[in-house]
GROMACS .gro file of C-alpha atoms in nm:
model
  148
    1UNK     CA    1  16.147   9.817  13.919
    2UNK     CA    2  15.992  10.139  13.826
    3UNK     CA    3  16.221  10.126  13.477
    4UNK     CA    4  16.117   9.780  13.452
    5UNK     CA    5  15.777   9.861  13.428
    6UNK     CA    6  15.797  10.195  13.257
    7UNK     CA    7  15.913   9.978  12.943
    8UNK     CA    8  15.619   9.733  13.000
    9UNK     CA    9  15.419  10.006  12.906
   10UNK     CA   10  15.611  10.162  12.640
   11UNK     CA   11  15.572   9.798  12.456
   12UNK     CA   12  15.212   9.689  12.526
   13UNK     CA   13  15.167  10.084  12.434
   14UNK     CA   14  15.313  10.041  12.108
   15UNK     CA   15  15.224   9.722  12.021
   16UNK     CA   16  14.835   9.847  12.058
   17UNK     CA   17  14.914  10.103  11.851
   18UNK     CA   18  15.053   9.953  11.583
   19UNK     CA   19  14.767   9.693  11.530
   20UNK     CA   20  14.530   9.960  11.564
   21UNK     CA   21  14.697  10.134  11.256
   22UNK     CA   22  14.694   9.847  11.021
   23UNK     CA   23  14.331   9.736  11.142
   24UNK     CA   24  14.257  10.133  11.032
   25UNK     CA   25  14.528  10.133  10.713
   26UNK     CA   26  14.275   9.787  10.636
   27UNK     CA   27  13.972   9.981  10.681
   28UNK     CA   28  14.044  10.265  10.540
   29UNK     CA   29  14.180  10.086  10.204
   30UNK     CA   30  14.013   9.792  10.134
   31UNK     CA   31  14.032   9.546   9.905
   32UNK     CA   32  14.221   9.543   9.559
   33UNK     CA   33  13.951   9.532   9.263
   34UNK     CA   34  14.024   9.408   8.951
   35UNK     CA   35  13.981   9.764   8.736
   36UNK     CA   36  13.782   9.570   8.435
   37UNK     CA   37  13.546   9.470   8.766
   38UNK     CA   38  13.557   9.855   8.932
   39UNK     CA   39  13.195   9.999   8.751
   40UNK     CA   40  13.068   9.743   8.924
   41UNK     CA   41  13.157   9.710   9.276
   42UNK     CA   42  13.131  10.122   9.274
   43UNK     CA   43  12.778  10.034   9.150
   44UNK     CA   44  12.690   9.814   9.471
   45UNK     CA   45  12.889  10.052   9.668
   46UNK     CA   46  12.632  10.316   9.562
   47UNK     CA   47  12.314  10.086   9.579
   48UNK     CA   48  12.423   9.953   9.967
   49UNK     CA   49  12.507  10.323  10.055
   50UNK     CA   50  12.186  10.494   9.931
   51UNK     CA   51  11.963  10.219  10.108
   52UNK     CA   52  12.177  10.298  10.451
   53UNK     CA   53  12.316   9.930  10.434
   54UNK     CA   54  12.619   9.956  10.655
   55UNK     CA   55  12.876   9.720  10.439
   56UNK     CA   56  13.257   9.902  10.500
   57UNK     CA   57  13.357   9.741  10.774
   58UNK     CA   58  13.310   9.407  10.677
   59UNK     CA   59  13.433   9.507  10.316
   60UNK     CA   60  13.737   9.663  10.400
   61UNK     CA   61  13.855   9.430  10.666
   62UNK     CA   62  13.749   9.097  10.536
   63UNK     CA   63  13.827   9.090  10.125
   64UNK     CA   64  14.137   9.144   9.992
   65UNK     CA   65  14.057   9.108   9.635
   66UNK     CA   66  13.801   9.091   9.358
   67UNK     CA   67  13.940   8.914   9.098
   68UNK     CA   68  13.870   8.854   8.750
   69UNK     CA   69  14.020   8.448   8.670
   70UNK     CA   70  14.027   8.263   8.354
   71UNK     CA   71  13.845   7.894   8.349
   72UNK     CA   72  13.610   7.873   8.644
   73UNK     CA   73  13.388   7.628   8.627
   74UNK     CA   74  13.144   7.873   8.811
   75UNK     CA   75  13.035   8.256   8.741
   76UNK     CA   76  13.251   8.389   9.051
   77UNK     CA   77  13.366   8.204   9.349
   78UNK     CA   78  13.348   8.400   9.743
   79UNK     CA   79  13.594   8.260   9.915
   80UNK     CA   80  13.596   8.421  10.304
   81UNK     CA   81  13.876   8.197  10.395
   82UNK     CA   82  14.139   8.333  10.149
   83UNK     CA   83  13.926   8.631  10.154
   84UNK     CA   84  13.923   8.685   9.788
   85UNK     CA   85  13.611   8.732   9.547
   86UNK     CA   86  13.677   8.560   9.167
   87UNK     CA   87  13.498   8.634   8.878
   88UNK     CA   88  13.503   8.427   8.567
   89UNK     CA   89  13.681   8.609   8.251
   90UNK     CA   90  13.450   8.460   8.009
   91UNK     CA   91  13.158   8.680   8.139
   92UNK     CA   92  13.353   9.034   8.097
   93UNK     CA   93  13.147   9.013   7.757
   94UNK     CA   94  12.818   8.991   7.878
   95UNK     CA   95  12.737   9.376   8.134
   96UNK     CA   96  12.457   9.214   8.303
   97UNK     CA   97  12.602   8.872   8.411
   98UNK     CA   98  12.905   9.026   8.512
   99UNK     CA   99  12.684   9.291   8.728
  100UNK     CA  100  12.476   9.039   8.871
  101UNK     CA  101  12.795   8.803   8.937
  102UNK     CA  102  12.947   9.053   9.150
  103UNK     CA  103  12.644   9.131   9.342
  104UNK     CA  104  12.563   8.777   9.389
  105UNK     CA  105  12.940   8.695   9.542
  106UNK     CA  106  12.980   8.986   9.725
  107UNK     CA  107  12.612   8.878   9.881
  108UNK     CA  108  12.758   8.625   9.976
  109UNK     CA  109  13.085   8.763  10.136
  110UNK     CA  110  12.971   9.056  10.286
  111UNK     CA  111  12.607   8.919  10.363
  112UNK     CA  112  12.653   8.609  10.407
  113UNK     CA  113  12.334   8.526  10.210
  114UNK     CA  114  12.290   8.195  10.109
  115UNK     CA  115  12.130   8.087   9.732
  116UNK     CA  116  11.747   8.133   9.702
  117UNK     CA  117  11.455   7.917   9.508
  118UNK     CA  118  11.350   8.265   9.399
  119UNK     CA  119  11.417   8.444   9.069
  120UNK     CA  120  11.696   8.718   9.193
  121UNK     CA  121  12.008   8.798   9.207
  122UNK     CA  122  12.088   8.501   9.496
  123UNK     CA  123  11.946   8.244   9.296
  124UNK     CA  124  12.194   7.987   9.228
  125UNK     CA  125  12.109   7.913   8.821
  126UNK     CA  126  12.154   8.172   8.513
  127UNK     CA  127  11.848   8.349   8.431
  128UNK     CA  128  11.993   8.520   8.175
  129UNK     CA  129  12.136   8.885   8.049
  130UNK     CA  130  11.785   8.971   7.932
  131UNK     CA  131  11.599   8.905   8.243
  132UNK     CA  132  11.854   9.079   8.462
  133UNK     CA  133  11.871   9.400   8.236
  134UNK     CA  134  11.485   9.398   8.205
  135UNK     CA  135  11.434   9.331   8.564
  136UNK     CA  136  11.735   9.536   8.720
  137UNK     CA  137  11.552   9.769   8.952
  138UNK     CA  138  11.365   9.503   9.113
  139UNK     CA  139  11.642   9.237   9.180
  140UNK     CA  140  11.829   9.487   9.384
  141UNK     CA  141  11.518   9.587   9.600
  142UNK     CA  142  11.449   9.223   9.699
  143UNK     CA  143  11.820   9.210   9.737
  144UNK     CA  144  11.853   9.477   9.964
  145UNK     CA  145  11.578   9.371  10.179
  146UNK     CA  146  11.754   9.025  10.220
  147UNK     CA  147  12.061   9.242  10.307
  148UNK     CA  148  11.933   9.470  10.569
   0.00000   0.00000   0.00000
């Protein structure tokens, strides 16, 4: 009896163990970026982290992969249930779509945020590479505040 249950806890012991290590090896990873896509997820890594916006959890443990994909019919795509991020090719020529395309997904993956009326970097329409170099700075602040 006492074997019996000395084995009991040996396996419930090791089992608990194990999923705590890949819950940590998840966390401690996270998810596999596309490297043309890298500048800017670092980028919103740096703007969430110096505004004390607590993201890594959620980032590490629920996104597997930012993805760059040919033929969307959208700028990127969140999807939480394959818990993948896509970004369409065709904008890899254009630094400020692609920017605000990977700020806007990952919005809505991390965030949860949901597509605005306003003019930033939730709203659902193109406003254009001009308007999001020229207005940079100020898309993020609103978009931080709808993050905290």
């Amino acid at each position: 009896m006492l074997m019996k249950r000395f084995i009991q806890f040996i396996l419930i012991t090791v089992i608990v163990a194990g999923a705590g290590w890949v819950f940590w090896q998840d966390y401690r990873t996270g998810p596999i970026i596309d490297s043309r896509l890298d500048k800017y997820v670092n980028e919103w890594k740096h703007d969430m982290d110096s505004a004390g916006i607590r993201y890594k959890i959620i980032f590490n443990t629920t996104l597997d992969t930012i993805k760059v994909v040919k033929g969307l019919k959208a700028y990127g795509y969140s999807h939480v249930s394959s818990r993948t991020i896509r970004v369409k090719e065709e904008l890899l020529t254009s630094e400020w779509m692609t920017r605000q395309t990977v700020y806007h997904e990952l919005g809505h993956h991390i965030f949860s945020l949901d597509h605005v009326e306003d003019e930033c970097i939730m709203f659902e329409d193109d406003l254009g590479e001009s308007f999001y170099q020229n207005n940079w700075n100020n898309l993020v602040s609103k978009y931080i505040n709808k993050a905290k």
